[in-house]
Coordinates of C-alpha atoms in Angstrom, one line a residue:
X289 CA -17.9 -14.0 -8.0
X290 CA -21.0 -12.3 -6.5
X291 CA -22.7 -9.5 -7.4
X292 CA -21.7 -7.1 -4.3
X293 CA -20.3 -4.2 -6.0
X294 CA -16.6 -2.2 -4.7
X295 CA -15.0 0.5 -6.0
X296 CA -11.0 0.6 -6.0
X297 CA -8.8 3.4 -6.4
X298 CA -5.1 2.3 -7.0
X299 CA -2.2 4.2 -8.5
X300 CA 1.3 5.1 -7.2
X301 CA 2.2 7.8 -4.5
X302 CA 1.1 11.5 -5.3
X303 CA -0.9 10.6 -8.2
X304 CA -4.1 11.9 -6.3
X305 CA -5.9 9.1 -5.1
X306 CA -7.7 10.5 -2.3
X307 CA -8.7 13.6 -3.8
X308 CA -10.3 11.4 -6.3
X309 CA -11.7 9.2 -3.2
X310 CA -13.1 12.2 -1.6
X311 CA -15.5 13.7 -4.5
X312 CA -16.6 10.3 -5.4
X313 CA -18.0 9.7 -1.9
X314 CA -19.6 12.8 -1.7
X315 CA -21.1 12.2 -5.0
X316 CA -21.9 8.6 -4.5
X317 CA -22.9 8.6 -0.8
X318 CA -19.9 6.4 -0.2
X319 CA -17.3 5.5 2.8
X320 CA -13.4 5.3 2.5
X321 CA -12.1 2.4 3.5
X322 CA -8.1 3.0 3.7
X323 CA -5.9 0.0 2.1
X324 CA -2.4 1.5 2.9
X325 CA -0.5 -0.6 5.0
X326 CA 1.0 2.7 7.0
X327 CA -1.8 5.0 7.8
X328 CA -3.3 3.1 10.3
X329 CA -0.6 4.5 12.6
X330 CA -1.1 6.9 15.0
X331 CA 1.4 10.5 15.3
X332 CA 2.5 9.4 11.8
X333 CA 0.4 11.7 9.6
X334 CA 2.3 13.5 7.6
X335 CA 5.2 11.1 6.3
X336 CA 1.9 8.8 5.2
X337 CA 0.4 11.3 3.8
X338 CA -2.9 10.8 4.8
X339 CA -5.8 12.8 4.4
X340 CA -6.2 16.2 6.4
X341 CA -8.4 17.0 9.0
X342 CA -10.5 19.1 6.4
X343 CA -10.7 16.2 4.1
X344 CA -11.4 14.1 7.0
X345 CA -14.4 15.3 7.5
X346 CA -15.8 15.5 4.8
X347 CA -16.1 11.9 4.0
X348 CA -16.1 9.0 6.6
X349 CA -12.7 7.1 6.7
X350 CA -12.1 3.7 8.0
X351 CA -8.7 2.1 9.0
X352 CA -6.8 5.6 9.5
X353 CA -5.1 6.3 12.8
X354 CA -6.5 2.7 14.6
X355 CA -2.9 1.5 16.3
X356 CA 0.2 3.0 17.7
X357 CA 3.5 2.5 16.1
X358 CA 4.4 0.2 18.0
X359 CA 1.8 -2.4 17.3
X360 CA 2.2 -5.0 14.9
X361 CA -0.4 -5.1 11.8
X362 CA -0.3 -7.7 8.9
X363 CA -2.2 -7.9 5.7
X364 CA -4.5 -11.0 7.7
X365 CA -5.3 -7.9 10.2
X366 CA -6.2 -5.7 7.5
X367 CA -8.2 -8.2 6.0
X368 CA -10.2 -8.7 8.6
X369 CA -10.7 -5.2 9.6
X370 CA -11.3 -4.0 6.2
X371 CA -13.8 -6.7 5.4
X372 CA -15.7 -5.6 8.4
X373 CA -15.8 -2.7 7.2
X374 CA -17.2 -2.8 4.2
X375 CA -19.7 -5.1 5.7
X376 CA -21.0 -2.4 7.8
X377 CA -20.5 0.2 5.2
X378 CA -23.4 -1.7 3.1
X379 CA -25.3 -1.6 5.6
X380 CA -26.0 1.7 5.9
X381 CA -26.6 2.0 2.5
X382 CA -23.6 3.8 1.0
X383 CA -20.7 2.6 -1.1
X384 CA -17.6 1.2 0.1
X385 CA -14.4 2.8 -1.9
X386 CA -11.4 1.0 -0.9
X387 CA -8.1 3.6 -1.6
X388 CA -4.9 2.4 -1.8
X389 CA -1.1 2.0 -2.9
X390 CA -0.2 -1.2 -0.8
X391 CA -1.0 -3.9 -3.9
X392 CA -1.2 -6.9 -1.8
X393 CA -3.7 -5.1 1.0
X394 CA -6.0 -4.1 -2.0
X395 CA -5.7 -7.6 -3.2
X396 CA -6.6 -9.2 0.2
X397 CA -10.0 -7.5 -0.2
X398 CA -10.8 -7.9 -3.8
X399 CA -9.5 -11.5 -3.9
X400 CA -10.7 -14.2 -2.2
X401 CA -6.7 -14.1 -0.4
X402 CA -6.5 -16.8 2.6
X403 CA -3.8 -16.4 5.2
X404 CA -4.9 -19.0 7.4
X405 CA -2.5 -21.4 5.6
X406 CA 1.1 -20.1 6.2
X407 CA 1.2 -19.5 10.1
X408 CA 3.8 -17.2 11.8
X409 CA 7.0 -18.6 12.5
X410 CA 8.5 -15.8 14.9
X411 CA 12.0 -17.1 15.6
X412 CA 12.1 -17.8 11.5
X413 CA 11.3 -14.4 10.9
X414 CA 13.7 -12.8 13.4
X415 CA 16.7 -15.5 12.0
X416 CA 16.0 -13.9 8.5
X417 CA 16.1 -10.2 10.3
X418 CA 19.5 -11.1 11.6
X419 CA 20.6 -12.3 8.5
X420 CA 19.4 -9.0 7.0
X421 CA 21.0 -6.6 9.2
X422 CA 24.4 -8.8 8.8
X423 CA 24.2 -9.1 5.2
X424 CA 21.8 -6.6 3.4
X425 CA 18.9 -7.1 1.5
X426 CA 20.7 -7.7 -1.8
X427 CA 21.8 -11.2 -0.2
X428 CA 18.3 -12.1 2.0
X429 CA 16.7 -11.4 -2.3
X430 CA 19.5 -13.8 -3.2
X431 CA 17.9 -16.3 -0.6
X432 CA 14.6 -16.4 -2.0
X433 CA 16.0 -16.6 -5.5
X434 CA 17.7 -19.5 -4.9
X435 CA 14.6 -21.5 -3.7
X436 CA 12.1 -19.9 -5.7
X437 CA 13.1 -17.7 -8.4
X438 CA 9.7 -17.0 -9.8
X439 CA 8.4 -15.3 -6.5
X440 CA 11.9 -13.5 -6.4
X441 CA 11.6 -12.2 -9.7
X442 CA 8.0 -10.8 -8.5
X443 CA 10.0 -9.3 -5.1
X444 CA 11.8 -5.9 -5.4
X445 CA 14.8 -7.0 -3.1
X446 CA 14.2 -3.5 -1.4
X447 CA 11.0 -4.9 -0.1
X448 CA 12.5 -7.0 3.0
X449 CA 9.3 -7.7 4.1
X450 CA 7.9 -9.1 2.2
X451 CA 10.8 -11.2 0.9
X452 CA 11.2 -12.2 4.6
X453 CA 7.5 -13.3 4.5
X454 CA 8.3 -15.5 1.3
X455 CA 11.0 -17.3 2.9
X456 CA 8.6 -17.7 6.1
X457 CA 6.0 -19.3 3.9
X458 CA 8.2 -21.7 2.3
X459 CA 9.5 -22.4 5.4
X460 CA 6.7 -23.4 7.4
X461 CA 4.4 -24.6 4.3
X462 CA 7.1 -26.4 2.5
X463 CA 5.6 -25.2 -0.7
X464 CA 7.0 -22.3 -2.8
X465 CA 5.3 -19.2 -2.3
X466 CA 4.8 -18.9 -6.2
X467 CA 2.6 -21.5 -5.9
X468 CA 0.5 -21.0 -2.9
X469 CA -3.5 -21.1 -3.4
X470 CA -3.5 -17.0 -3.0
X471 CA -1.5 -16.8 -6.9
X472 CA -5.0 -18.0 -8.2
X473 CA -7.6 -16.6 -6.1
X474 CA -11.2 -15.7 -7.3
X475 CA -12.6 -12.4 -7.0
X476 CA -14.4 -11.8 -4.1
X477 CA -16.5 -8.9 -5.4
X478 CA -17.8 -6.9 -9.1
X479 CA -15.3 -4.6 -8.2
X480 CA -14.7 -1.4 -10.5
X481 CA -11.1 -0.8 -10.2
X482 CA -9.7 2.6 -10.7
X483 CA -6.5 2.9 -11.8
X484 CA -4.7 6.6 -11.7
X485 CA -1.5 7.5 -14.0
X486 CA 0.3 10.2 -14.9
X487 CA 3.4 11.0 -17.6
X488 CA 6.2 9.6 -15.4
X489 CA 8.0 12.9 -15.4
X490 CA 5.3 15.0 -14.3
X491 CA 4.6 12.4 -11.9
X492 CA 8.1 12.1 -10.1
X493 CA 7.7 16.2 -9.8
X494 CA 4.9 16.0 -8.0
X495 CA 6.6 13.2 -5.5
X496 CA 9.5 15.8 -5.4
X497 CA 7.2 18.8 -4.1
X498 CA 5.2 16.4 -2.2
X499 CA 8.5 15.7 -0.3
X500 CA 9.2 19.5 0.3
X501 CA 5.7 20.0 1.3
X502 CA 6.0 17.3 4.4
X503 CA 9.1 19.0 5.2
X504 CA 7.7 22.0 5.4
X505 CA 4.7 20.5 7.4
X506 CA 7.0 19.1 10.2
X507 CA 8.3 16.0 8.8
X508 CA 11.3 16.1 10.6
X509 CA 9.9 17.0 13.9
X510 CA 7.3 14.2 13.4
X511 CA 9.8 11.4 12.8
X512 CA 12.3 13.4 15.8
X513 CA 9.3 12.6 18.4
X514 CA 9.2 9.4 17.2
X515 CA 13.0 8.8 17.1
X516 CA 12.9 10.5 21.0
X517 CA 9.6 7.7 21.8
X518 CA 12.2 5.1 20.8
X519 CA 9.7 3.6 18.5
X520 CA 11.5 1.1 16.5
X521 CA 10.3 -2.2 14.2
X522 CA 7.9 -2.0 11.5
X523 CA 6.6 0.9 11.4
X524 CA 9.6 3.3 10.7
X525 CA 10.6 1.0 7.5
X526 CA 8.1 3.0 6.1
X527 CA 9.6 5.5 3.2
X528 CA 9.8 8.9 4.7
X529 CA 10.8 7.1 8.2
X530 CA 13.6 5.3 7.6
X531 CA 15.3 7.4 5.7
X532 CA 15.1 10.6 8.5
X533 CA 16.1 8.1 11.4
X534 CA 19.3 7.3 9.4
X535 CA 20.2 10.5 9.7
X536 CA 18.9 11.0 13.4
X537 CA 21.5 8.3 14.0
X538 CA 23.9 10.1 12.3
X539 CA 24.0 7.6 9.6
X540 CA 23.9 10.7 6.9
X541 CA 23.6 14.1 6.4
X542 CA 20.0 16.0 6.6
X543 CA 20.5 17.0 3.0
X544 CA 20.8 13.1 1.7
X545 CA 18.5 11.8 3.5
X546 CA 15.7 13.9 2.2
X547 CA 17.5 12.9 -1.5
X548 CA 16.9 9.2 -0.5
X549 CA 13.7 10.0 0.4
X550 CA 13.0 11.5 -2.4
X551 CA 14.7 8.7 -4.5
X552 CA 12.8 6.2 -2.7
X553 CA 9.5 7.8 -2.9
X554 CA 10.2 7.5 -6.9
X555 CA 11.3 4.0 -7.0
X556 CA 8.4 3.1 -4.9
X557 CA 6.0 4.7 -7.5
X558 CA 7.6 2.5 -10.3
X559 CA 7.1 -0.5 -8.4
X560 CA 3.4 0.5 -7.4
X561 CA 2.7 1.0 -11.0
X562 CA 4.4 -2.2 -12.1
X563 CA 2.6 -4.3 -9.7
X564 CA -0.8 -3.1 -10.1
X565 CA -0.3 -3.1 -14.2
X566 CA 0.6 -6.9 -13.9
X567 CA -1.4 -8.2 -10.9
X568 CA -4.6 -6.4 -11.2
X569 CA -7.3 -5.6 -13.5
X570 CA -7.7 -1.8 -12.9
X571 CA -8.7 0.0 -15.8
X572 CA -6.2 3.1 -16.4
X573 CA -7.0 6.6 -16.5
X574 CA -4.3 9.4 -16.9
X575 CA -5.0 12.2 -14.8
X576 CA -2.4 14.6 -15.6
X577 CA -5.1 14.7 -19.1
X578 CA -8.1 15.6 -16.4
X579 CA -9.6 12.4 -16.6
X580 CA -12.0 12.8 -14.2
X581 CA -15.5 13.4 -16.0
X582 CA -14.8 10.3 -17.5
X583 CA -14.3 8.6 -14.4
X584 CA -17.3 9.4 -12.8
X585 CA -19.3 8.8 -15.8
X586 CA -18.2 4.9 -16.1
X587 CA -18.2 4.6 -11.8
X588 CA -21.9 5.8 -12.4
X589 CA -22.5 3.5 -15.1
X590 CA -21.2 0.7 -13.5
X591 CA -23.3 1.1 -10.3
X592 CA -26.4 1.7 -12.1
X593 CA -26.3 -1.9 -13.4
X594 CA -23.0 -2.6 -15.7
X595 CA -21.6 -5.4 -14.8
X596 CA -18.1 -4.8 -16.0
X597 CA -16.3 -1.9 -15.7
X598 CA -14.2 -0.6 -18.6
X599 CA -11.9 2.5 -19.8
X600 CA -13.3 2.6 -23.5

């Protein structure tokens, strides 16, 4: 490990991560550096939930709003972007805060992650697509269980792709994807990792309103323009995207798709906090208790020469 310092905020959807990100740049002199795989796309602001223009501005933000929906973008991408970023963000002087939900993206910058070692195979990956529109993503989980139940067991079967890009790895690697170099990677940097919680309850209200909120903000007329673009692939498997396009495609009523939404937003949370609990090293603070004094306090501490960063 060396001794360049990074400051992580992690947590689940709606727990108030870049509120949190916001006051501790302007308190820190510090840069946001975004690690959510979805808010680098353009005209898709408010299913993402990114940052307003007011918030914007008050603190610089990197990797927001940098490709249009139709381009692809992979963790390798975000790596290099993000690393870039933080690169220049030192040099200026400030701090680097990297915010996220996306585990594996926050991991790719804290973790010495290499993806140079399991190359794209594109007609692989579009085979297993087919197979997933044929057959569901219950039976492309059951795939990867059956070769290597220990990564499946790791893999919500909801997450397609990346169960997709398990396959892909054992497939072109010939190695299980349980055991590829990246499960053991070193920490690249002394980072101080953040982690936000809340009582579950109160937490799944808030993903509720926060749901009617981008509803009433335009949600549907955001993913309608989108629908009318013909934008299709990656992109609008994003929660909040999918689930309104089903019902452009009169898949569903209006009414249950905003309840799958809402259902999905939840069961995304509980994966977000299940992941980070088990794969990182983020110390917890529960900000439905107003945790925040606290938080700056240790972040301070930590900078000011504390080499490890702890929730005592």
């Amino acid at each position: 490990m060396n001794n360049e310092t990074l400051i992580a905020i992690v947590g689940p959807t709606a727990v108030g991560k870049t509120a949190l990100s916001i006051k501790l740049a302007l308190e820190l002199g510090g840069e946001i550096v975004s690690g959510d795989s979805m808010q680098v796309y353009k005209r898709m602001n408010i299913g993402t939930a990114k940052a307003s223009k007011e918030e914007l501005a008050q603190a610089p933000h990197h990797l927001i709003d940098i490709l249009e929906p139709t381009e692809p973008w992979t963790v390798s991408m975000f790596q290099e972007r993000a690393l870039h970023a933080i690169s220049e963000i030192r040099g200026r002087g400030n701090v680097p805060i990297l915010v996220g939900g996306t585990g594996l993206y926050v991991q790719a910058i804290t973790h010495e992650f290499s993806f140079a070692e399991a190359k794209a195979d594109e007609d692989y990956r579009k085979q297993m697509e087919h197979y997933l529109h044929e057959h569901g993503s219950l039976a492309l989980h059951h795939q990867l269980d059956e070769v290597d139940p220990v990564a499946a067991h790791t893999i919500h079967p909801n997450n397609t792709r990346r169960v997709i890009r398990a396959l892909e790895v054992i497939h072109t690697t010939g190695t299980l994807f349980s055991e590829q170099p990246n499960e053991r990677a070193k920490p690249r940097f002394d980072t101080a990792m953040i982690g936000l919680t809340m009582e579950r309850n109160q937490l799944y209200e808030r993903i509720n309103k926060r749901v009617d909120l981008m509803l009433n903000d335009g949600l549907l007329d955001e993913v309608t323009r989108l629908f009318n673009d013909g934008v299709e692939g990656q992109a609008i498997q994003g929660i909040g995207y999918k689930e309104i396009y089903a019902f452009l495609r009169g898949e569903c009523s209006f009414d249950s798709a905003v309840d799958q939404l809402k259902q999905n937003s939840r069961r995304y949370a509980k994966r977000q906090l299940t992941w980070f609990r088990n794969r990182s090293e983020a110390n917890w603070f529960d900000v439905g208790n107003n945790r925040e004094d606290k938080i700056f306090q240790d972040v301070q501490s930590f900078l000011a020469g504390k080499r490890r960063f702890r929730n005592e």
